[in-house]
């Protein structure tokens, strides 16, 4: 079943936010020394990776591989921009950055859900939103008390 092209286009910013967060969490896993934070970042990374795989399936159903490759190229550009921004700002704590990334990610999710009308795609996004709720609560707690 082909969706209207705009349905998949609505996913673009959300997909980029997800990809960027996954790359940052992967980096955080490698640089963090605290075991609790490593487990939390690994859980967040695995959640983002699973979401990316689900979004890839939906995008490939509606569009072709070339569109997905272009979207991944945009994601890589955004990651480079994010790395430059993080290198320019000294004394940023990993937990604070992760909290900000999750807040940005949730805003993108809410915006995307407002625009989507496809039931199958909305159900996928709502499922991932619900399954990530405990992870978001943990990252908020960690940023408030431990970091």
GROMACS .gro file of C-alpha atoms in nm:
model
  147
    1UNK     CA    1   0.000   0.000   0.000
    2UNK     CA    2   0.144   0.337  -0.100
    3UNK     CA    3   0.090   0.633   0.126
    4UNK     CA    4   0.068   0.987   0.011
    5UNK     CA    5   0.424   1.116  -0.029
    6UNK     CA    6   0.359   1.374   0.240
    7UNK     CA    7   0.300   1.099   0.499
    8UNK     CA    8   0.660   0.980   0.467
    9UNK     CA    9   0.788   1.335   0.437
   10UNK     CA   10   0.646   1.406   0.782
   11UNK     CA   11   0.882   1.143   0.919
   12UNK     CA   12   1.196   1.318   0.795
   13UNK     CA   13   1.269   1.542   1.095
   14UNK     CA   14   1.171   1.267   1.338
   15UNK     CA   15   1.397   1.019   1.159
   16UNK     CA   16   1.689   1.264   1.171
   17UNK     CA   17   1.634   1.332   1.542
   18UNK     CA   18   1.624   0.957   1.611
   19UNK     CA   19   1.941   0.891   1.411
   20UNK     CA   20   2.130   1.175   1.577
   21UNK     CA   21   2.028   1.062   1.925
   22UNK     CA   22   2.133   0.703   1.850
   23UNK     CA   23   2.478   0.815   1.737
   24UNK     CA   24   2.522   1.028   2.048
   25UNK     CA   25   2.410   0.746   2.280
   26UNK     CA   26   2.655   0.512   2.110
   27UNK     CA   27   2.931   0.764   2.178
   28UNK     CA   28   2.811   0.806   2.538
   29UNK     CA   29   2.830   0.430   2.596
   30UNK     CA   30   3.195   0.431   2.491
   31UNK     CA   31   3.295   0.735   2.697
   32UNK     CA   32   3.102   0.679   3.022
   33UNK     CA   33   3.274   0.497   3.304
   34UNK     CA   34   2.975   0.452   3.537
   35UNK     CA   35   2.808   0.109   3.490
   36UNK     CA   36   2.456   0.239   3.558
   37UNK     CA   37   2.491   0.509   3.291
   38UNK     CA   38   2.641   0.261   3.045
   39UNK     CA   39   2.335   0.035   3.085
   40UNK     CA   40   2.097   0.330   3.052
   41UNK     CA   41   2.269   0.465   2.741
   42UNK     CA   42   2.281   0.116   2.593
   43UNK     CA   43   1.905   0.077   2.650
   44UNK     CA   44   1.842   0.415   2.488
   45UNK     CA   45   2.067   0.325   2.194
   46UNK     CA   46   1.892  -0.010   2.143
   47UNK     CA   47   1.552   0.162   2.153
   48UNK     CA   48   1.660   0.417   1.892
   49UNK     CA   49   1.809   0.143   1.674
   50UNK     CA   50   1.485  -0.058   1.686
   51UNK     CA   51   1.282   0.251   1.603
   52UNK     CA   52   1.511   0.325   1.306
   53UNK     CA   53   1.458  -0.028   1.173
   54UNK     CA   54   1.081   0.008   1.202
   55UNK     CA   55   1.085   0.347   1.033
   56UNK     CA   56   1.307   0.207   0.757
   57UNK     CA   57   1.043  -0.060   0.685
   58UNK     CA   58   0.767   0.200   0.662
   59UNK     CA   59   0.974   0.429   0.442
   60UNK     CA   60   1.073   0.147   0.207
   61UNK     CA   61   0.707   0.043   0.173
   62UNK     CA   62   0.614   0.394   0.064
   63UNK     CA   63   0.929   0.501  -0.119
   64UNK     CA   64   1.241   0.351  -0.272
   65UNK     CA   65   1.588   0.278  -0.139
   66UNK     CA   66   1.727   0.594  -0.299
   67UNK     CA   67   1.501   0.813  -0.083
   68UNK     CA   68   1.617   0.627   0.227
   69UNK     CA   69   1.981   0.673   0.127
   70UNK     CA   70   1.924   1.048   0.083
   71UNK     CA   71   1.759   1.062   0.424
   72UNK     CA   72   2.054   0.883   0.585
   73UNK     CA   73   2.291   1.130   0.415
   74UNK     CA   74   2.093   1.417   0.572
   75UNK     CA   75   2.121   1.240   0.907
   76UNK     CA   76   2.498   1.216   0.875
   77UNK     CA   77   2.518   1.588   0.796
   78UNK     CA   78   2.313   1.661   1.108
   79UNK     CA   79   2.544   1.442   1.317
   80UNK     CA   80   2.844   1.639   1.191
   81UNK     CA   81   2.669   1.965   1.278
   82UNK     CA   82   2.589   1.831   1.625
   83UNK     CA   83   2.951   1.723   1.681
   84UNK     CA   84   3.078   2.070   1.585
   85UNK     CA   85   2.830   2.230   1.822
   86UNK     CA   86   2.930   1.998   2.108
   87UNK     CA   87   3.301   2.059   2.049
   88UNK     CA   88   3.245   2.436   2.069
   89UNK     CA   89   3.065   2.415   2.404
   90UNK     CA   90   3.297   2.314   2.690
   91UNK     CA   91   3.187   2.155   3.019
   92UNK     CA   92   2.875   1.988   2.886
   93UNK     CA   93   2.774   1.686   3.088
   94UNK     CA   94   2.662   1.374   2.906
   95UNK     CA   95   2.342   1.334   3.108
   96UNK     CA   96   2.232   1.690   3.044
   97UNK     CA   97   2.292   1.653   2.671
   98UNK     CA   98   2.100   1.324   2.667
   99UNK     CA   99   1.809   1.486   2.849
  100UNK     CA  100   1.802   1.771   2.599
  101UNK     CA  101   1.819   1.525   2.309
  102UNK     CA  102   1.530   1.322   2.449
  103UNK     CA  103   1.323   1.638   2.499
  104UNK     CA  104   1.393   1.741   2.139
  105UNK     CA  105   1.309   1.389   2.025
  106UNK     CA  106   0.976   1.391   2.211
  107UNK     CA  107   0.886   1.730   2.059
  108UNK     CA  108   0.957   1.591   1.712
  109UNK     CA  109   0.745   1.286   1.791
  110UNK     CA  110   0.448   1.497   1.904
  111UNK     CA  111   0.476   1.716   1.596
  112UNK     CA  112   0.497   1.412   1.368
  113UNK     CA  113   0.200   1.242   1.533
  114UNK     CA  114  -0.010   1.556   1.479
  115UNK     CA  115   0.060   1.541   1.105
  116UNK     CA  116   0.026   1.167   1.039
  117UNK     CA  117  -0.301   1.006   0.941
  118UNK     CA  118  -0.181   0.653   0.855
  119UNK     CA  119  -0.298   0.417   1.130
  120UNK     CA  120  -0.023   0.157   1.097
  121UNK     CA  121   0.251   0.419   1.110
  122UNK     CA  122   0.090   0.603   1.401
  123UNK     CA  123   0.059   0.276   1.595
  124UNK     CA  124   0.430   0.207   1.544
  125UNK     CA  125   0.524   0.552   1.670
  126UNK     CA  126   0.286   0.535   1.966
  127UNK     CA  127   0.421   0.192   2.061
  128UNK     CA  128   0.777   0.325   2.062
  129UNK     CA  129   0.669   0.633   2.256
  130UNK     CA  130   0.508   0.418   2.522
  131UNK     CA  131   0.800   0.176   2.544
  132UNK     CA  132   1.049   0.461   2.584
  133UNK     CA  133   0.857   0.631   2.864
  134UNK     CA  134   1.047   0.452   3.143
  135UNK     CA  135   1.379   0.526   2.972
  136UNK     CA  136   1.292   0.896   2.952
  137UNK     CA  137   1.203   0.895   3.321
  138UNK     CA  138   1.535   0.730   3.405
  139UNK     CA  139   1.738   0.978   3.202
  140UNK     CA  140   1.554   1.267   3.369
  141UNK     CA  141   1.624   1.122   3.713
  142UNK     CA  142   1.989   1.067   3.627
  143UNK     CA  143   2.031   1.422   3.499
  144UNK     CA  144   1.872   1.566   3.814
  145UNK     CA  145   2.044   1.362   4.083
  146UNK     CA  146   2.347   1.168   3.965
  147UNK     CA  147   2.518   1.392   3.713
   0.00000   0.00000   0.00000
